[in-house]
Coordinates of C-alpha atoms and ligand atoms in Angstrom, one line a residue:
M1 CA 0.0 0.0 0.0
F2 CA 0.9 3.7 -0.1
D3 CA 3.5 4.4 2.6
V4 CA 5.5 7.3 1.7
E5 CA 8.1 6.8 4.4
K6 CA 8.6 3.2 3.1
I7 CA 8.7 4.6 -0.5
I8 CA 11.6 6.9 0.3
Q9 CA 13.7 4.0 1.5
D10 CA 13.5 2.6 -2.1
F11 CA 15.3 5.8 -3.5
P12 CA 19.0 5.8 -2.8
I13 CA 19.3 9.4 -3.7
L14 CA 16.9 10.5 -1.1
N15 CA 18.9 8.6 1.5
Q16 CA 22.5 9.7 0.9
G17 CA 22.9 11.7 4.1
G18 CA 26.2 13.0 2.6
T19 CA 24.9 16.5 1.7
S20 CA 25.0 19.5 4.0
K21 CA 21.2 19.5 4.1
P22 CA 18.8 16.7 3.3
L23 CA 17.6 16.8 -0.2
T24 CA 14.1 18.0 -0.8
Y25 CA 13.6 17.0 -4.3
L26 CA 10.7 19.2 -6.0
D27 CA 11.5 18.8 -9.6
S28 CA 10.0 15.4 -10.6
T29 CA 8.1 17.2 -13.5
A30 CA 11.5 17.7 -15.1
S31 CA 12.7 14.2 -14.2
S32 CA 11.7 11.7 -11.5
Q33 CA 14.2 9.9 -9.0
K34 CA 14.9 6.2 -9.6
P35 CA 14.1 3.3 -7.2
T36 CA 16.8 0.7 -6.4
A37 CA 14.6 -1.9 -8.4
V38 CA 15.2 0.1 -11.6
I39 CA 18.8 0.9 -11.0
E40 CA 19.6 -2.8 -10.2
A41 CA 17.6 -4.2 -13.2
M42 CA 19.8 -2.2 -15.6
D43 CA 23.0 -3.1 -13.6
T44 CA 22.0 -6.8 -13.8
Y45 CA 21.6 -6.5 -17.6
Y46 CA 25.1 -5.1 -18.0
R47 CA 26.8 -7.4 -15.6
E48 CA 25.0 -10.7 -16.6
Y49 CA 23.4 -10.8 -20.0
N50 CA 24.6 -7.7 -21.9
A51 CA 24.1 -8.5 -25.7
N52 CA 22.2 -6.9 -28.7
V53 CA 18.6 -7.9 -29.2
H54 CA 16.7 -9.6 -32.0
R55 CA 19.8 -11.1 -33.6
G56 CA 22.0 -13.3 -31.7
I57 CA 21.2 -17.1 -31.6
Y58 CA 22.9 -17.4 -28.3
Q59 CA 21.8 -17.5 -24.7
I60 CA 22.5 -14.0 -23.4
S61 CA 21.2 -12.3 -26.7
E62 CA 17.9 -14.5 -26.4
K63 CA 17.7 -13.4 -22.7
A64 CA 18.2 -9.7 -23.6
S65 CA 15.6 -10.0 -26.4
D66 CA 13.1 -11.6 -24.0
A67 CA 13.6 -8.9 -21.3
Y68 CA 13.3 -6.2 -23.9
E69 CA 10.1 -7.6 -25.3
K70 CA 8.7 -8.4 -21.8
S71 CA 9.0 -4.7 -20.9
R72 CA 7.0 -3.8 -24.0
K73 CA 4.1 -6.0 -22.8
K74 CA 4.3 -4.4 -19.3
V75 CA 4.1 -0.9 -20.9
G76 CA 1.2 -2.0 -23.1
R77 CA -0.8 -3.4 -20.1
F78 CA 0.1 -0.3 -18.1
I79 CA -1.8 2.0 -20.4
N80 CA -4.2 -0.7 -21.5
A81 CA -3.2 -1.0 -25.2
R82 CA -5.2 -3.5 -27.1
N83 CA -2.0 -5.1 -28.4
W84 CA 1.8 -5.0 -27.4
R85 CA 2.5 -4.3 -31.2
E86 CA 1.1 -0.8 -30.6
I87 CA 4.0 0.2 -28.2
I88 CA 6.9 1.9 -30.1
F89 CA 10.0 2.5 -28.0
T90 CA 11.6 5.9 -28.9
R91 CA 14.2 8.2 -27.0
N92 CA 11.6 10.3 -25.1
A93 CA 8.2 12.0 -25.5
T94 CA 9.9 14.6 -27.7
E95 CA 11.0 11.9 -30.2
S96 CA 7.5 10.2 -30.1
L97 CA 5.9 13.5 -31.1
N98 CA 8.3 14.1 -33.9
L99 CA 7.9 10.5 -35.1
V100 CA 4.1 11.3 -35.5
A101 CA 4.8 14.8 -37.0
Y102 CA 7.1 13.3 -39.6
S103 CA 5.6 10.0 -40.4
W104 CA 1.9 10.5 -40.0
G105 CA 2.0 14.2 -40.6
Q106 CA 3.9 14.1 -43.9
A107 CA 1.4 11.6 -45.2
N108 CA -1.8 13.1 -43.9
I109 CA -1.5 16.9 -43.5
K110 CA -2.1 18.8 -46.8
A111 CA -2.3 22.5 -47.7
G112 CA -5.5 24.1 -46.1
D113 CA -5.6 21.5 -43.2
V114 CA -5.8 22.6 -39.5
I115 CA -4.0 21.3 -36.5
I116 CA -5.3 22.4 -33.1
T117 CA -3.2 22.4 -30.1
T118 CA -3.2 24.6 -27.0
E119 CA -1.5 27.7 -25.5
M120 CA -0.3 25.6 -22.6
E121 CA 1.8 23.0 -24.4
H122 CA 5.4 22.1 -23.8
H123 CA 7.6 23.1 -26.9
A124 CA 7.7 19.4 -27.7
N125 CA 4.0 19.3 -28.4
L126 CA 4.1 22.6 -30.3
I127 CA 7.1 23.1 -32.5
P128 CA 6.7 19.8 -34.4
W129 CA 3.2 21.0 -35.5
Q130 CA 4.4 24.4 -36.5
Q131 CA 7.1 22.8 -38.6
L132 CA 4.8 20.3 -40.1
A133 CA 2.2 23.0 -40.9
A134 CA 4.9 25.2 -42.5
R135 CA 6.3 22.2 -44.6
N136 CA 2.8 21.4 -45.9
G137 CA 0.8 24.7 -46.0
A138 CA -1.4 23.9 -43.0
T139 CA -2.4 26.2 -40.2
V140 CA -1.9 25.7 -36.4
K141 CA -4.6 27.0 -34.1
Y142 CA -4.2 27.3 -30.3
I143 CA -7.0 26.7 -27.9
P144 CA -6.6 29.7 -25.4
V145 CA -5.9 29.2 -21.8
T146 CA -8.0 31.4 -19.4
E147 CA -6.5 33.4 -16.5
Q148 CA -7.5 30.6 -14.1
G149 CA -5.4 28.2 -16.2
Y150 CA -8.3 26.3 -17.9
L151 CA -8.7 25.6 -21.5
D152 CA -11.4 27.9 -23.3
M153 CA -13.6 25.1 -24.5
A154 CA -16.0 27.5 -26.3
A155 CA -13.0 28.7 -28.4
F156 CA -12.1 25.1 -29.1
E157 CA -15.6 24.3 -30.3
A158 CA -15.6 27.4 -32.6
M159 CA -12.3 26.1 -34.2
L160 CA -13.7 22.7 -35.2
S161 CA -14.4 22.1 -38.8
P162 CA -13.8 19.3 -41.4
E163 CA -10.3 20.9 -42.1
V164 CA -9.2 20.0 -38.7
K165 CA -7.1 16.8 -39.0
L166 CA -5.3 16.6 -35.7
V167 CA -5.9 17.8 -32.0
A168 CA -2.6 17.6 -30.1
V169 CA -3.2 18.4 -26.4
T170 CA -1.4 17.8 -23.2
Q171 CA -3.2 15.5 -20.6
M172 CA -1.6 17.4 -17.8
S173 CA 0.2 20.7 -18.1
N174 CA 3.9 20.7 -16.8
V175 CA 3.5 24.4 -15.9
L176 CA -0.1 25.0 -14.7
G177 CA -0.8 21.4 -13.6
T178 CA -4.0 21.7 -15.5
I179 CA -5.8 18.5 -16.4
P180 CA -8.0 19.4 -19.4
P181 CA -11.4 17.8 -20.0
I182 CA -9.9 15.2 -22.3
D183 CA -13.0 13.1 -23.0
D184 CA -14.9 16.1 -24.1
I185 CA -12.0 17.1 -26.4
I186 CA -11.8 13.6 -27.9
E187 CA -15.4 13.3 -28.5
K188 CA -15.7 16.8 -30.1
A189 CA -12.5 16.2 -32.4
H190 CA -13.7 12.8 -33.5
A191 CA -17.1 14.3 -34.5
V192 CA -15.3 16.3 -37.2
G193 CA -13.0 13.5 -38.3
A194 CA -9.8 14.7 -36.5
L195 CA -7.5 12.4 -34.7
V196 CA -6.4 13.1 -31.2
L197 CA -2.9 13.0 -29.9
L198 CA -2.3 13.1 -26.1
D199 CA 1.0 14.4 -24.7
G200 CA 1.1 12.1 -21.7
A201 CA 4.6 13.1 -20.5
Q202 CA 3.1 14.3 -17.2
S203 CA -0.2 12.4 -17.1
V204 CA 1.2 8.8 -17.5
P205 CA 3.5 9.1 -14.5
H206 CA 0.9 10.7 -12.2
M207 CA -2.6 9.2 -12.9
P208 CA -4.2 6.1 -14.4
V209 CA -4.2 6.2 -18.2
D210 CA -6.3 3.9 -20.3
V211 CA -6.1 4.5 -24.0
Q212 CA -9.0 2.2 -24.9
A213 CA -11.4 4.0 -22.3
L214 CA -10.0 7.4 -23.5
D215 CA -10.5 6.4 -27.2
C216 CA -7.6 8.7 -28.2
D217 CA -5.4 8.0 -31.3
F218 CA -1.8 8.7 -30.2
L219 CA -0.2 9.0 -26.8
A220 CA 3.4 10.1 -26.2
F221 CA 5.4 9.8 -23.0
S222 CA 8.9 9.5 -21.4
G223 CA 10.4 6.9 -19.2
H224 CA 12.5 9.3 -17.1
K225 CA 9.5 11.1 -15.6
M226 CA 7.9 7.8 -14.4
L227 CA 10.8 6.3 -12.3
G228 CA 12.6 4.9 -15.4
P229 CA 15.9 5.9 -16.9
T230 CA 16.6 8.6 -19.4
G231 CA 16.9 7.8 -23.0
I232 CA 13.7 5.9 -23.3
G233 CA 10.2 7.1 -24.4
V234 CA 7.0 5.5 -25.8
L235 CA 4.7 6.2 -28.6
W236 CA 1.4 4.4 -28.5
A237 CA -1.0 4.6 -31.4
R238 CA -3.8 2.5 -32.7
E239 CA -2.5 -0.5 -34.7
E240 CA -4.3 0.4 -37.9
I241 CA -3.0 3.9 -37.7
L242 CA 0.6 2.6 -37.2
N243 CA 0.2 0.1 -40.0
A244 CA -0.7 2.8 -42.4
M245 CA 2.2 5.1 -41.4
P246 CA 5.6 5.1 -43.3
P247 CA 8.8 4.4 -41.2
F248 CA 10.2 7.4 -39.5
M249 CA 13.9 6.3 -39.5
T250 CA 15.3 3.5 -41.7
G251 CA 18.2 1.2 -41.2
G252 CA 18.7 -2.1 -39.3
D253 CA 16.0 -4.0 -37.5
M254 CA 13.1 -2.2 -39.1
I255 CA 13.3 -4.1 -42.4
K256 CA 11.8 -7.4 -43.7
H257 CA 13.8 -7.6 -46.9
V258 CA 16.4 -5.2 -48.5
S259 CA 17.7 -5.4 -52.0
F260 CA 19.6 -2.9 -54.2
E261 CA 16.3 -2.1 -55.8
G262 CA 14.4 -1.2 -52.5
S263 CA 13.2 -2.6 -49.2
T264 CA 10.1 -3.7 -47.3
W265 CA 9.4 -3.0 -43.7
N266 CA 9.2 -5.1 -40.6
D267 CA 6.0 -5.8 -38.7
L268 CA 4.9 -3.5 -35.9
P269 CA 6.4 -2.4 -33.7
W270 CA 9.9 -3.0 -35.1
K271 CA 9.1 -0.9 -38.3
F272 CA 9.6 2.0 -36.1
E273 CA 12.6 1.0 -34.1
A274 CA 15.5 1.4 -36.5
G275 CA 19.0 0.5 -35.1
T276 CA 20.1 -0.9 -31.9
P277 CA 17.6 0.2 -29.3
A278 CA 18.2 1.4 -25.7
I279 CA 18.0 -2.1 -24.2
A280 CA 19.0 -1.5 -20.7
E281 CA 16.7 1.5 -20.6
V282 CA 13.8 -0.5 -21.9
I283 CA 14.4 -3.1 -19.2
G284 CA 14.7 -0.4 -16.6
L285 CA 11.3 1.0 -17.8
G286 CA 9.6 -2.2 -17.4
Y287 CA 10.8 -2.4 -13.7
A288 CA 9.7 1.2 -13.2
V289 CA 6.1 0.1 -14.4
D290 CA 6.2 -2.8 -12.0
Y291 CA 7.0 -0.4 -9.1
L292 CA 4.2 2.0 -10.1
N293 CA 1.7 -0.9 -10.5
T294 CA 2.6 -2.2 -7.0
L295 CA 1.8 1.3 -5.5
G296 CA -1.4 1.5 -7.7
M297 CA -1.9 4.5 -10.0
D298 CA -5.2 5.4 -8.2
N299 CA -3.2 5.6 -5.0
I300 CA -0.5 7.7 -6.6
R301 CA -3.1 10.2 -8.0
Q302 CA -4.7 10.4 -4.6
H303 CA -1.4 11.1 -2.8
E304 CA -0.9 13.9 -5.4
I305 CA -4.2 15.4 -4.7
D306 CA -3.4 15.3 -0.9
I307 CA 0.0 16.8 -1.3
V308 CA -1.2 19.6 -3.7
T309 CA -4.1 20.4 -1.4
Y310 CA -1.6 20.9 1.4
A311 CA 0.9 22.8 -0.7
L312 CA -1.8 25.2 -2.2
D313 CA -3.0 25.9 1.4
Q314 CA 0.6 26.7 2.7
L315 CA 1.8 28.6 -0.3
N316 CA -1.3 30.8 -0.3
Q317 CA 0.0 32.0 3.1
V318 CA 3.4 33.2 1.8
E319 CA 3.3 36.9 1.3
G320 CA 3.3 38.1 -2.2
L321 CA 3.3 34.6 -3.8
R322 CA 1.2 34.2 -6.8
I323 CA 0.2 30.8 -8.1
F324 CA -0.6 30.0 -11.8
G325 CA -3.1 27.4 -12.7
P326 CA -6.2 25.8 -11.2
K327 CA -6.8 26.2 -7.6
T328 CA -8.7 23.0 -7.1
P329 CA -6.4 20.0 -6.6
E330 CA -9.0 17.7 -8.4
N331 CA -8.3 19.6 -11.6
R332 CA -4.6 19.6 -11.6
G333 CA -1.4 17.6 -11.2
G334 CA 1.6 18.1 -9.1
S335 CA 3.3 21.0 -10.8
I336 CA 2.8 24.3 -9.0
S337 CA 4.4 27.2 -10.7
F338 CA 4.5 30.6 -9.0
T339 CA 6.1 34.1 -8.7
L340 CA 7.2 35.6 -5.4
G341 CA 6.7 39.4 -5.5
D342 CA 9.2 40.7 -8.0
I343 CA 12.1 38.4 -6.9
H344 CA 13.6 36.7 -9.9
P345 CA 12.8 33.0 -10.1
H346 CA 16.5 32.3 -10.5
D347 CA 17.2 34.0 -7.2
V348 CA 14.4 32.1 -5.6
S349 CA 15.6 28.9 -6.9
A350 CA 19.3 29.5 -5.8
I351 CA 18.1 30.5 -2.2
L352 CA 16.0 27.4 -1.9
D353 CA 18.9 25.4 -3.2
S354 CA 21.1 26.6 -0.3
E355 CA 18.2 25.2 1.9
G356 CA 18.5 21.8 0.1
V357 CA 15.3 22.3 -1.8
A358 CA 15.6 21.6 -5.5
V359 CA 12.9 23.4 -7.7
R360 CA 13.0 24.6 -11.4
A361 CA 13.1 28.2 -12.4
G362 CA 12.5 29.4 -16.0
H363 CA 10.0 29.1 -18.7
H364 CA 9.8 25.2 -18.4
C365 CA 9.8 24.9 -22.1
A366 CA 6.5 26.8 -22.4
M367 CA 7.7 30.2 -23.5
P368 CA 4.4 31.1 -25.3
L369 CA 2.3 30.4 -22.2
H370 CA 4.7 32.5 -20.0
E371 CA 4.5 35.3 -22.6
K372 CA 0.7 35.2 -22.4
F373 CA 0.8 35.7 -18.7
G374 CA 3.3 38.6 -19.1
L375 CA 6.2 36.6 -17.5
A376 CA 9.7 35.7 -18.5
A377 CA 10.0 33.0 -15.9
T378 CA 8.3 31.3 -12.9
T379 CA 9.5 29.1 -10.2
R380 CA 8.1 25.6 -10.1
A381 CA 7.8 23.1 -7.3
S382 CA 6.6 19.7 -8.5
F383 CA 5.6 16.7 -6.3
Y384 CA 5.8 12.9 -6.7
I385 CA 5.3 9.7 -4.9
Y386 CA 8.3 10.2 -2.4
N387 CA 7.3 13.7 -1.4
T388 CA 5.6 14.5 2.0
N389 CA 4.0 17.5 3.7
S390 CA 7.3 18.1 5.5
D391 CA 8.9 18.7 1.9
V392 CA 6.1 21.5 1.5
D393 CA 7.1 22.9 4.9
R394 CA 10.8 23.1 3.9
L395 CA 9.8 24.8 0.7
V396 CA 7.8 27.4 2.6
I397 CA 10.6 28.0 5.1
G398 CA 12.9 28.5 2.1
L399 CA 10.5 31.0 0.6
D400 CA 10.3 32.8 3.8
K401 CA 14.2 33.1 3.7
C402 CA 13.9 34.5 0.2
L403 CA 11.6 37.2 1.4
N404 CA 13.9 38.1 4.3
L405 CA 16.9 38.3 2.0
M406 CA 15.4 40.0 -1.1
A407 CA 12.2 41.7 -0.4
Ligands
7TS1 N1 5.6 17.2 -22.8 C1 5.4 17.6 -21.5 C2 4.1 18.0 -21.0 C3 6.6 17.7 -20.8 O1 6.4 18.1 -19.4 C4 7.8 17.4 -21.3 C5 9.0 17.6 -20.4 C6 7.9 17.0 -22.5 C7 6.8 16.8 -23.3 C8 9.1 16.5 -23.2 O2 9.7 15.4 -22.5 P1 11.2 14.8 -23.0 O3 11.3 13.7 -22.0 O4 11.0 14.5 -24.3 O5 12.1 15.9 -22.7 N2 9.0 18.6 -19.5 C9 10.0 19.1 -18.7 C10 9.8 20.1 -17.8 O6 8.7 20.5 -17.5 N3 11.2 20.4 -17.2 O7 12.0 19.7 -17.9 C11 11.4 18.9 -18.8

């Protein structure tokens, strides 16, 4: 069950004791920490059965191939994919999104088409669509974000027309924390014949995500934000869509037959996995999924609601602190971005660091959103399974120190 003190014991970095002050890690939105089970699974691969996959007819290569494909099935079950062939391993969410923009996008987006995204997207779910639209003569439209950090759904409805071919939207904002009304968005987009891509980089680590129940068409996410290693990401899409898509990258492992005249492509999912993949990282991601499943995604979401409730309450008592995004924990995830009077977020972050509190300061790869709110930067504290209310208390003590030093 969900016992945070016990969870903390599973994360070596949170138990080092060697730093001048204990680490309060509040930057899991950028990258989560890793439990021993994930670190050891990768270590064991390198020590005991390191070999390339899908090619060696010898024991350790077969063991590596089995472990690699077993992870794919774990990931497929984790998001309730119909079929493990729908799980494509990439480097990260960014690569997954670019894969869709180049492969599906080049084949399907024509002059005059419209791609809808939102004002609160991470650059990774924004620039690929701008580039695709520029290449093919299409237009990108942005669902506005209200002052309170919600999507303007009336504006979205007004944008819908038969020209809309894709709606690409985050399932949880990395800046505002906003969880948009995804069911509604998917239903309305499908009604005009558009496909829906969800950027799950923040949602998949933090809440239950079921692609069949959602009835979305694409889902992109990263391993390193969900307790897994860096260098591994996932693209899920419906099998018939993936089958119709041309390869993104070409080379070894993604072919069926090659001759000097031309080539034919491997079956799914390998058609989209050219070259030697990130084997250790895929195996590590499988163990991360096991860890999350043991805790239970419903419990993880509930823990997030609890800690965000406490954090919003405590932060609201800090003088001059302004929080961006929904004020109701049920409508948001664990990323809380704020400004503190007119103290620069880099100063806030540096002073918090001197207290052992790690937060992020900057535009969080969402420059247009910050511009919209008239800001160059915010400070962001983000919470995950190993954070407690006492981490919130340390954050608030650090912010009081900022006020004493700078205000
Ligand atoms: N989409 C969202 C919503 C994200 O939060 C991020 C990373 C990405 C896409 C891209 O993920 P990547 O693994 O391909 O880099 N977000 C952040 C962040 O907020 N701070 O650092 C990375």
